[in-house]
Tab-separated table of C-alpha atoms in Angstrom:
chain	number	residue	atom	x	y	z
K	1	MET	CA	11.828	27.109	53.164
K	2	ALA	CA	9.785	24.784	50.997
K	3	SER	CA	9.600	25.787	47.352
K	4	LYS	CA	6.232	26.652	45.898
K	5	LYS	CA	4.417	23.935	44.043
K	6	PRO	CA	3.896	24.593	40.333
K	7	ASN	CA	0.423	26.054	39.960
K	8	HIS	CA	0.374	27.651	36.514
K	9	VAL	CA	-1.147	26.206	33.340
K	10	VAL	CA	0.048	27.718	30.068
K	11	VAL	CA	-2.613	27.806	27.354
K	12	MET	CA	-1.609	28.394	23.725
K	13	ALA	CA	-4.456	29.250	21.362
K	14	PHE	CA	-4.403	29.275	17.566
K	15	PRO	CA	-5.781	32.720	16.705
K	16	TYR	CA	-7.509	32.000	13.390
K	17	GLY	CA	-10.884	30.570	12.496
K	18	THR	CA	-12.954	29.361	15.426
K	19	HIS	CA	-10.050	27.784	17.281
K	20	ALA	CA	-9.595	30.140	20.221
K	21	MET	CA	-13.127	30.326	21.618
K	22	PRO	CA	-13.681	26.563	22.144
K	23	LEU	CA	-10.312	26.380	23.890
K	24	PHE	CA	-11.246	29.345	26.073
K	25	ASN	CA	-14.532	27.660	27.010
K	26	LEU	CA	-12.637	24.553	28.097
K	27	VAL	CA	-10.145	26.605	30.105
K	28	ARG	CA	-12.951	28.549	31.772
K	29	ARG	CA	-14.496	25.328	33.059
K	30	LEU	CA	-11.119	24.110	34.265
K	31	ALA	CA	-10.457	27.420	36.013
K	32	ILE	CA	-13.734	27.141	37.898
K	33	GLN	CA	-12.952	23.546	38.802
K	34	ALA	CA	-9.410	24.396	39.960
K	35	PRO	CA	-9.496	27.886	41.546
K	36	THR	CA	-5.992	27.519	43.032
K	37	LEU	CA	-4.423	27.250	39.589
K	38	THR	CA	-3.589	30.178	37.324
K	39	PHE	CA	-4.354	29.746	33.622
K	40	SER	CA	-2.205	31.921	31.344
K	41	PHE	CA	-3.968	32.274	27.987
K	42	PHE	CA	-1.573	33.206	25.155
K	43	SER	CA	-2.831	34.381	21.766
K	44	THR	CA	-2.557	37.384	19.469
K	45	SER	CA	-3.992	40.728	20.521
K	46	LYS	CA	-6.723	40.570	17.889
K	47	SER	CA	-7.767	37.081	18.955
K	48	ASN	CA	-7.693	37.907	22.666
K	49	GLN	CA	-9.823	40.978	22.096
K	50	SER	CA	-12.364	38.817	20.298
K	51	VAL	CA	-12.386	36.067	22.921
K	52	PHE	CA	-12.223	38.098	26.100
K	53	GLY	CA	-14.251	40.986	24.715
K	54	THR	CA	-17.090	38.653	23.742
K	55	SER	CA	-17.283	37.128	27.215
K	56	SER	CA	-18.756	39.124	30.063
K	57	ASN	CA	-16.271	39.878	32.838
K	58	ASP	CA	-18.616	38.042	35.176
K	59	ASN	CA	-18.059	34.893	33.126
K	60	ILE	CA	-14.263	35.065	33.217
K	61	PRO	CA	-12.778	33.512	36.356
K	62	SER	CA	-10.144	35.681	38.019
K	63	ASN	CA	-7.557	32.923	37.684
K	64	ILE	CA	-7.510	33.239	33.866
K	65	LYS	CA	-5.007	35.801	32.621
K	66	SER	CA	-4.711	36.733	28.946
K	67	TYR	CA	-1.383	37.610	27.333
K	68	ASP	CA	-0.809	38.968	23.834
K	69	VAL	CA	1.853	37.586	21.517
K	70	ASP	CA	3.108	39.244	18.351
K	71	ASP	CA	1.240	38.102	15.235
K	72	GLY	CA	4.259	38.618	12.959
K	73	VAL	CA	2.315	40.849	10.551
K	74	PRO	CA	4.138	44.046	9.463
K	75	LYS	CA	2.510	47.171	10.882
K	76	ASP	CA	1.839	48.711	7.474
K	77	PHE	CA	0.512	45.499	5.902
K	78	THR	CA	-2.824	45.866	4.075
K	79	GLY	CA	-2.929	42.662	2.033
K	80	HIS	CA	-5.119	39.570	1.993
K	81	HIS	CA	-5.970	37.934	5.307
K	82	MET	CA	-4.483	34.646	4.111
K	83	ALA	CA	-1.150	36.421	3.710
K	84	GLU	CA	-1.516	37.578	7.322
K	85	MET	CA	-1.689	33.953	8.372
K	86	ILE	CA	1.483	33.199	6.432
K	87	PHE	CA	3.311	35.936	8.342
K	88	PHE	CA	1.900	34.540	11.582
K	89	LEU	CA	2.942	30.953	10.861
K	90	LYS	CA	6.486	31.968	9.965
K	91	SER	CA	7.054	33.627	13.334
K	92	MET	CA	4.612	31.613	15.448
K	93	VAL	CA	7.077	29.420	17.324
K	94	GLU	CA	9.479	32.213	18.217
K	95	ASN	CA	6.727	34.664	19.164
K	96	TYR	CA	4.896	32.266	21.479
K	97	LYS	CA	8.100	31.152	23.157
K	98	ASN	CA	9.171	34.762	23.624
K	99	GLY	CA	5.759	35.655	25.006
K	100	ILE	CA	5.806	32.848	27.546
K	101	HIS	CA	9.376	33.575	28.634
K	102	SER	CA	8.599	37.285	28.997
K	103	VAL	CA	5.787	36.429	31.422
K	104	TYR	CA	7.568	33.742	33.435
K	105	GLY	CA	11.235	34.617	33.090
K	106	ASP	CA	13.116	32.655	35.754
K	107	GLU	CA	9.846	31.241	37.087
K	108	MET	CA	9.262	28.676	34.328
K	109	LYS	CA	9.245	25.999	37.029
K	110	MET	CA	5.890	27.381	38.174
K	111	ILE	CA	4.348	25.844	35.052
K	112	LYS	CA	2.756	22.490	35.783
K	113	CYS	CA	1.026	21.828	32.458
K	114	PHE	CA	0.522	23.063	28.889
K	115	ILE	CA	-2.828	23.056	27.110
K	116	CYS	CA	-2.312	23.765	23.425
K	117	ASP	CA	-4.367	23.953	20.293
K	118	SER	CA	-3.318	20.956	18.240
K	119	PHE	CA	-1.832	23.316	15.651
K	120	MET	CA	0.664	24.546	18.259
K	121	TYR	CA	2.854	21.498	17.754
K	122	PHE	CA	5.880	23.008	19.501
K	123	GLY	CA	4.050	22.997	22.836
K	124	SER	CA	5.100	19.395	23.371
K	125	ASP	CA	8.775	20.372	23.075
K	126	MET	CA	8.355	23.132	25.656
K	127	ALA	CA	6.550	20.752	27.991
K	128	ASP	CA	9.257	18.116	27.566
K	129	GLU	CA	11.947	20.652	28.459
K	130	LEU	CA	10.179	21.330	31.750
K	131	GLY	CA	9.214	17.706	32.352
K	132	VAL	CA	5.503	18.514	32.542
K	133	PRO	CA	2.492	17.157	30.641
K	134	MET	CA	1.018	18.724	27.515
K	135	VAL	CA	-2.635	18.375	26.539
K	136	SER	CA	-3.451	18.846	22.853
K	137	PHE	CA	-6.851	20.365	22.095
K	138	TRP	CA	-8.456	19.307	18.800
K	139	THR	CA	-11.118	21.758	17.636
K	140	ALA	CA	-12.577	19.664	14.806
K	141	GLY	CA	-14.619	16.457	14.974
K	142	PRO	CA	-13.264	13.100	16.161
K	143	CYS	CA	-13.743	11.478	12.760
K	144	SER	CA	-11.380	13.925	11.081
K	145	LEU	CA	-8.875	13.365	13.889
K	146	SER	CA	-9.106	9.628	13.296
K	147	THR	CA	-8.169	10.103	9.643
K	148	HIS	CA	-4.970	11.827	10.794
K	149	PHE	CA	-4.094	8.973	13.158
K	150	TYR	CA	-4.600	6.431	10.378
K	151	THR	CA	-3.275	8.462	7.431
K	152	ASP	CA	-0.684	5.873	6.380
K	153	LEU	CA	-3.187	3.019	6.547
K	154	ILE	CA	-5.732	4.965	4.493
K	155	ARG	CA	-3.169	5.848	1.830
K	156	GLN	CA	-2.027	2.250	1.607
K	157	SER	CA	-5.587	0.996	1.255
K	158	ILE	CA	-7.252	3.466	-1.108
K	159	THR	CA	-6.577	6.131	-3.719
K	160	LEU	CA	-8.424	9.413	-3.410
K	161	GLY	CA	-10.079	11.000	-6.416
K	162	PRO	CA	-12.567	9.839	-9.070
K	163	ASN	CA	-11.686	6.177	-9.491
K	164	GLY	CA	-15.074	4.480	-9.132
K	165	ARG	CA	-14.574	3.645	-5.435
K	166	GLU	CA	-16.003	6.858	-4.002
K	167	GLU	CA	-18.944	5.115	-2.306
K	168	GLU	CA	-16.876	2.433	-0.562
K	169	ILE	CA	-16.968	2.706	3.219
K	170	ILE	CA	-13.869	3.098	5.395
K	171	ASP	CA	-14.565	0.019	7.508
K	172	PHE	CA	-10.909	-0.599	8.360
K	173	VAL	CA	-10.569	2.549	10.515
K	174	PRO	CA	-12.222	2.618	13.966
K	175	GLY	CA	-15.121	5.055	14.106
K	176	LEU	CA	-15.361	5.541	10.344
K	177	SER	CA	-17.542	2.573	9.407
K	178	LEU	CA	-20.175	4.873	7.862
K	179	ILE	CA	-17.708	7.246	6.218
K	180	ARG	CA	-17.189	6.888	2.477
K	181	ILE	CA	-14.067	7.492	0.458
K	182	ARG	CA	-15.630	10.587	-1.128
K	183	ASP	CA	-15.917	12.123	2.371
K	184	LEU	CA	-12.169	12.159	2.922
K	185	GLN	CA	-10.210	15.319	2.282
K	186	GLU	CA	-8.312	15.138	-0.961
K	187	ASP	CA	-4.858	16.627	-1.320
K	188	LYS	CA	-5.260	20.235	-2.380
K	189	GLN	CA	-2.797	19.730	-5.224
K	190	SER	CA	-2.835	17.145	-7.980
K	191	PRO	CA	-0.020	14.600	-8.284
K	192	ASN	CA	3.188	15.945	-9.861
K	193	SER	CA	1.862	19.514	-9.999
K	194	VAL	CA	3.790	21.448	-7.325
K	195	ALA	CA	7.153	23.171	-7.731
K	196	TYR	CA	9.453	22.846	-4.726
K	197	ILE	CA	12.181	25.499	-4.585
K	198	SER	CA	15.262	25.376	-2.379
K	199	PHE	CA	18.891	26.409	-2.848
K	200	GLY	CA	20.374	24.850	0.264
K	201	THR	CA	21.790	26.617	3.289
K	202	LEU	CA	24.764	28.381	1.693
K	203	THR	CA	23.569	29.712	-1.651
K	204	THR	CA	20.880	32.151	-2.719
K	205	PRO	CA	20.336	33.738	-6.140
K	206	PRO	CA	20.992	37.490	-6.288
K	207	PRO	CA	18.019	39.831	-5.752
K	208	HIS	CA	17.227	40.347	-9.440
K	209	GLU	CA	17.084	36.571	-9.969
K	210	LEU	CA	14.858	36.037	-6.936
K	211	ALA	CA	12.480	38.631	-8.347
K	212	ALA	CA	12.554	37.004	-11.795
K	213	LEU	CA	11.944	33.558	-10.312
K	214	ALA	CA	8.965	34.919	-8.388
K	215	GLU	CA	7.579	36.584	-11.518
K	216	GLY	CA	7.939	33.359	-13.473
K	217	LEU	CA	6.139	31.383	-10.783
K	218	GLU	CA	3.320	33.901	-10.664
K	219	GLU	CA	2.995	34.034	-14.449
K	220	SER	CA	2.917	30.231	-14.740
K	221	GLY	CA	0.263	29.771	-12.073
K	222	VAL	CA	2.094	26.645	-10.889
K	223	PRO	CA	1.484	25.916	-7.185
K	224	PHE	CA	4.731	26.116	-5.248
K	225	LEU	CA	6.473	25.601	-1.922
K	226	TRP	CA	9.533	27.837	-1.561
K	227	SER	CA	12.131	27.468	1.174
K	228	LEU	CA	13.423	31.021	1.542
K	229	LYS	CA	14.996	32.701	4.563
K	230	ASP	CA	12.858	35.369	6.197
K	231	HIS	CA	15.312	38.200	5.547
K	232	LEU	CA	15.184	37.503	1.801
K	233	VAL	CA	11.410	37.729	1.400
K	234	CYS	CA	11.678	41.519	1.122
K	235	GLN	CA	13.524	41.034	-2.186
K	236	LEU	CA	10.441	39.559	-3.850
K	237	PRO	CA	8.213	41.790	-6.010
K	238	ASN	CA	5.742	44.021	-4.183
K	239	GLY	CA	2.454	42.226	-3.618
K	240	PHE	CA	3.824	38.825	-4.659
K	241	LEU	CA	2.862	37.117	-1.393
K	242	GLU	CA	-0.676	38.454	-1.549
K	243	ARG	CA	-1.212	37.627	-5.223
K	244	THR	CA	0.055	34.055	-4.818
K	245	SER	CA	-1.445	33.353	-1.391
K	246	LYS	CA	-3.816	30.741	-2.859
K	247	THR	CA	-1.210	28.945	-4.954
K	248	GLY	CA	2.077	29.307	-3.101
K	249	PHE	CA	3.678	29.080	0.296
K	250	ILE	CA	7.027	30.469	1.455
K	251	VAL	CA	8.695	29.058	4.569
K	252	PRO	CA	12.169	29.599	6.082
K	253	TRP	CA	12.917	25.859	6.259
K	254	THR	CA	11.508	22.548	5.029
K	255	PRO	CA	12.119	18.849	5.764
K	256	GLN	CA	13.375	18.362	2.224
K	257	GLN	CA	13.218	14.580	1.949
K	258	ARG	CA	9.630	14.532	3.180
K	259	VAL	CA	8.654	17.321	0.799
K	260	LEU	CA	10.226	15.623	-2.212
K	261	GLY	CA	8.570	12.368	-1.185
K	262	HIS	CA	5.077	13.860	-1.398
K	263	HIS	CA	3.273	12.755	-4.546
K	264	ALA	CA	2.079	16.296	-5.321
K	265	VAL	CA	5.630	17.557	-5.940
K	266	GLY	CA	6.401	17.509	-9.656
K	267	VAL	CA	9.603	19.526	-10.009
K	268	PHE	CA	12.512	20.549	-7.799
K	269	VAL	CA	14.155	23.930	-8.485
K	270	THR	CA	17.606	23.372	-7.005
K	271	HIS	CA	21.218	24.566	-6.794
K	272	CYS	CA	22.335	21.004	-7.614
K	273	GLY	CA	24.180	20.212	-4.424
K	274	TRP	CA	24.895	16.484	-4.455
K	275	ASN	CA	22.678	15.698	-1.472
K	276	SER	CA	19.783	17.524	-3.108
K	277	VAL	CA	20.328	15.685	-6.394
K	278	MET	CA	20.379	12.316	-4.617
K	279	GLU	CA	17.231	13.140	-2.649
K	280	SER	CA	15.476	14.218	-5.824
K	281	ILE	CA	16.449	11.020	-7.635
K	282	THR	CA	15.334	8.741	-4.798
K	283	ALA	CA	12.016	10.616	-4.702
K	284	GLY	CA	11.590	10.480	-8.483
K	285	VAL	CA	11.284	14.262	-8.921
K	286	PRO	CA	12.792	15.927	-12.053
K	287	MET	CA	14.889	19.052	-11.541
K	288	ILE	CA	15.363	22.597	-12.775
K	289	CYS	CA	19.001	23.430	-12.083
K	290	ARG	CA	20.622	26.731	-11.183
K	291	PRO	CA	24.172	25.816	-10.033
K	292	PHE	CA	26.454	28.296	-8.252
K	293	PHE	CA	29.884	26.859	-7.398
K	294	GLY	CA	31.934	23.752	-6.641
K	295	ASP	CA	30.603	20.474	-7.985
K	296	GLN	CA	27.170	21.970	-8.623
K	297	ARG	CA	27.938	22.726	-12.281
K	298	ILE	CA	29.095	19.162	-12.927
K	299	ASN	CA	26.042	17.802	-11.128
K	300	CYS	CA	23.855	20.058	-13.257
K	301	ARG	CA	25.473	18.734	-16.439
K	302	MET	CA	24.801	15.156	-15.330
K	303	VAL	CA	21.171	15.943	-14.516
K	304	SER	CA	20.410	17.797	-17.733
K	305	ASP	CA	22.658	16.307	-20.433
K	306	VAL	CA	23.762	12.855	-19.263
K	307	TRP	CA	20.840	11.417	-17.327
K	308	GLY	CA	18.161	13.615	-18.892
K	309	ILE	CA	16.221	13.957	-15.641
K	310	GLY	CA	16.009	17.738	-15.618
K	311	THR	CA	17.067	20.938	-17.307
K	312	ARG	CA	19.419	23.830	-16.652
K	313	ILE	CA	17.787	27.241	-16.339
K	314	LYS	CA	18.212	29.139	-19.619
K	315	ASP	CA	21.557	30.993	-19.838
K	316	GLY	CA	22.333	29.932	-16.270
K	317	VAL	CA	20.291	32.663	-14.554
K	318	PHE	CA	16.637	33.067	-13.633
K	319	THR	CA	14.478	35.216	-15.871
K	320	LYS	CA	10.715	35.459	-15.835
K	321	ASP	CA	10.252	33.782	-19.222
K	322	GLY	CA	13.046	31.278	-18.682
K	323	THR	CA	11.525	30.149	-15.394
K	324	LYS	CA	8.081	29.746	-16.927
K	325	ASP	CA	9.455	27.808	-19.917
K	326	CYS	CA	11.402	25.412	-17.682
K	327	LEU	CA	8.392	24.784	-15.451
K	328	ASP	CA	6.244	24.009	-18.490
K	329	MET	CA	8.901	21.683	-19.888
K	330	ILE	CA	9.471	19.634	-16.741
K	331	LEU	CA	5.863	19.446	-15.570
K	332	TYR	CA	4.292	18.571	-18.913
K	333	GLU	CA	6.897	16.511	-20.781
K	334	GLU	CA	6.606	12.961	-19.498
K	335	LYS	CA	10.091	11.920	-20.649
K	336	PHE	CA	11.746	13.537	-17.621
K	337	ARG	CA	9.548	11.629	-15.198
K	338	GLU	CA	10.113	8.362	-17.033
K	339	ARG	CA	13.889	8.762	-16.976
K	340	ILE	CA	14.109	9.703	-13.324
K	341	GLY	CA	11.730	6.847	-12.507
K	342	ALA	CA	14.195	4.421	-14.065
K	343	LEU	CA	17.102	6.011	-12.202
K	344	ARG	CA	15.115	5.865	-8.969
K	345	SER	CA	14.673	2.112	-9.433
K	346	LEU	CA	18.418	1.684	-9.900
K	347	ALA	CA	19.073	3.700	-6.745
K	348	LYS	CA	16.666	1.531	-4.758
K	349	HIS	CA	18.316	-1.610	-6.060
K	350	ALA	CA	21.748	-0.272	-5.083
K	351	VAL	CA	20.742	-0.084	-1.418
K	352	GLY	CA	18.949	-3.443	-1.447
K	353	LEU	CA	20.326	-6.632	0.052
K	354	GLU	CA	22.343	-7.475	-3.071
K	355	GLY	CA	22.927	-3.906	-4.215
K	356	SER	CA	26.300	-2.331	-4.913
K	357	SER	CA	25.988	0.269	-2.156
K	358	THR	CA	25.124	-2.413	0.372
K	359	LYS	CA	28.083	-4.545	-0.692
K	360	ASN	CA	30.437	-1.567	-0.530
K	361	PHE	CA	29.163	-0.663	2.922
K	362	ASN	CA	29.668	-4.218	4.145
K	363	THR	CA	33.243	-4.124	2.825
K	364	LEU	CA	33.854	-0.855	4.652
K	365	ALA	CA	32.384	-2.302	7.842
K	366	GLU	CA	34.731	-5.283	7.622
K	367	ILE	CA	37.727	-2.963	7.260
K	368	VAL	CA	36.707	-0.670	10.091
K	369	CYS	CA	35.595	-3.388	12.493
K	370	LYS	CA	38.423	-5.829	11.758
K	371	ASP	CA	40.231	-6.967	14.908
């Protein structure tokens, strides 16, 4: 018996803003054009009610099926809608994958294509696993999309902000010959203004310190990105997520080197694991240290007392006032940035063609590869 040909298209909508409806309109046209295909439209219940409730049943082809996915928001949550989105984003990947698998189960091979809102980045991974194509749907204008394609070129060529070049045109990017520098989106945060917080994969401050750290962040008003496991978020003060929704973001994992390399990051609150210290030095980001065990205490001493590129949290534990004082010290005293800048230059030289690390590696390679 011949196996059935794949005839299902999985559609993943982003449920916020005006993302879902344009995608639905595209899918509706495709469904009319291809009546033998089934289009499975995945979004949150609230979004699906808005999209499918707005459209008359006569306008919805029978080969479009809507499926609800969990939005990740606690049932008793009554906070700000931006905090709702944070809950959604934290659980988005798992919830959409679970939703799709619950519908298809052992019949995933019936999927012939994915159509995903461009924010649903993980759709490409799912498509790759099945060996099928994925179409990314961009809901904004083509000019803004072009700026994302050419981000590196733009950053190399210009500096955003008030520097007297705001009226220059972006003639080096296709399609933007009439766009001026002032039209480009600026980074939401100023250079060296954001606190990045991460304690690695093995260590976490005790609950009372997590609460104190959160209180210090809130009191300081410093924008922050905090890598904190989902099951620990409940240990933060009540209402903290809602009150800091415009200044902070908590995620279960971050690509640390990329985060530290962003020019908006001005301080790294760290456990002082050696890898973290090295990554902070090579990125030129001063540190606030809260060591726990092993070599972390020695590393902390080097950072704070020997190299002078950071400070140890007062009395070795987080308090509200101690956190705020350390943030003020690192972010506003230029000496820390100057010292770590010099150390960063030495680190770069060490891995250069004539650097000590390069020479040591070459020696090791000779030993290992010797006949």
